[in-house]
Amino acid sequence: QQQVKQSPQSLIVQKGGIPIINCAYENTAFDYFPWYQQFPGKGPALLIAIRPDVSEKKEGRFTISFNKSAKQFSLHIMDSQPGDSATYFCAALQGGSEKLVFGKGTKLTVNP
Amino acid sequence: ETGVTQTPRHLVMGMTNKKSLKCEQHLGHNAMYWYKQSAKKPLELMFVYSLEERVENNSVPSRFSPECPNSSHLFLHLHTLQPEDSALYLCASSPTGYGYSPLHFGNGTRLTVT
């Protein structure tokens, strides 16, 4: 119940493509869903986050789509660039907890 | 220096050694964390300190011992480790100890246990 299942494990797209990374959860008490981006040799950094009271959130070329009934959320990267090549982690938080539950990560490669 | 700084960047130690990982944050945050990152596994929370008090100990073996002398510094003391402890150890800080606060990670210490 505390898991977040992330797919795919790796993803290769061409520049300008729209990679989509999916996450699913079981715990209906989760109420905060952030995405973190990690470049090689660096620590993860918060990219964008969403609460379940909205179905979509955009920040620049990054969009989170949220489907509460399906208990799924996804990250879309519009007009992807080689500089977006990184590992992306979804996560979820149960209200009142200090503990984020992370997915296993998706390694994205954007070819020029 | 800005952000979260971790030293050393790489560490190789034998199973009988004792070593320490150091983390320092320059963000004025009140909470600090240790995470373990292994290949193809989710980030694992090890310890959380909020205002220098430990608030989470995620069933971590006693061969890992954290220390938080003040809100800017965090240590992870290591002794008699096992090869399966080889991983990237990430330190993070956040404004508060509540999970809604964004985590600011350091670049990690790559630990190899031989």
PDB file of C-alpha atoms in Angstrom, chain A residues 1-6 23-31 33 52 66-73 91-92:
ATOM      1  CA  GLN A   1       0.000   0.000   0.000  1.00  0.00           C
ATOM      2  CA  GLN A   2       2.938   2.301   0.610  1.00  0.00           C
ATOM      3  CA  GLN A   3       4.449   1.701  -2.831  1.00  0.00           C
ATOM      4  CA  VAL A   4       4.492   3.942  -5.856  1.00  0.00           C
ATOM      5  CA  LYS A   5       4.903   1.994  -9.098  1.00  0.00           C
ATOM      6  CA  GLN A   6       6.711   3.893 -11.843  1.00  0.00           C
ATOM      7  CA  CYS A  23       3.097   6.366 -11.757  1.00  0.00           C
ATOM      8  CA  ALA A  24       0.415   4.447  -9.891  1.00  0.00           C
ATOM      9  CA  TYR A  25      -0.397   4.119  -6.199  1.00  0.00           C
ATOM     10  CA  GLU A  26      -2.800   2.270  -3.912  1.00  0.00           C
ATOM     11  CA  ASN A  27      -2.865   4.377  -0.751  1.00  0.00           C
ATOM     12  CA  THR A  28      -5.821   6.749  -1.039  1.00  0.00           C
ATOM     13  CA  ALA A  29      -4.425   8.776   1.881  1.00  0.00           C
ATOM     14  CA  PHE A  30      -1.633  10.117  -0.342  1.00  0.00           C
ATOM     15  CA  ASP A  31      -2.315  13.807  -0.920  1.00  0.00           C
ATOM     16  CA  PHE A  33       2.644  14.058  -5.529  1.00  0.00           C
ATOM     17  CA  PRO A  52      -5.231  15.667  -5.863  1.00  0.00           C
ATOM     18  CA  PHE A  66      -3.540  13.420 -12.276  1.00  0.00           C
ATOM     19  CA  ASN A  67      -6.349  10.839 -12.348  1.00  0.00           C
ATOM     20  CA  LYS A  68      -7.681  10.451  -8.834  1.00  0.00           C
ATOM     21  CA  SER A  69     -10.191   7.706  -9.622  1.00  0.00           C
ATOM     22  CA  ALA A  70      -7.544   5.589 -11.344  1.00  0.00           C
ATOM     23  CA  LYS A  71      -4.948   6.440  -8.691  1.00  0.00           C
ATOM     24  CA  GLN A  72      -2.463   7.360 -11.394  1.00  0.00           C
ATOM     25  CA  PHE A  73      -0.403  10.387 -12.291  1.00  0.00           C
ATOM     26  CA  ALA A  91       6.836  10.347  -5.228  1.00  0.00           C
ATOM     27  CA  ALA A  92       3.826  10.462  -2.940  1.00  0.00           C
TER      28      ALA A  92
END
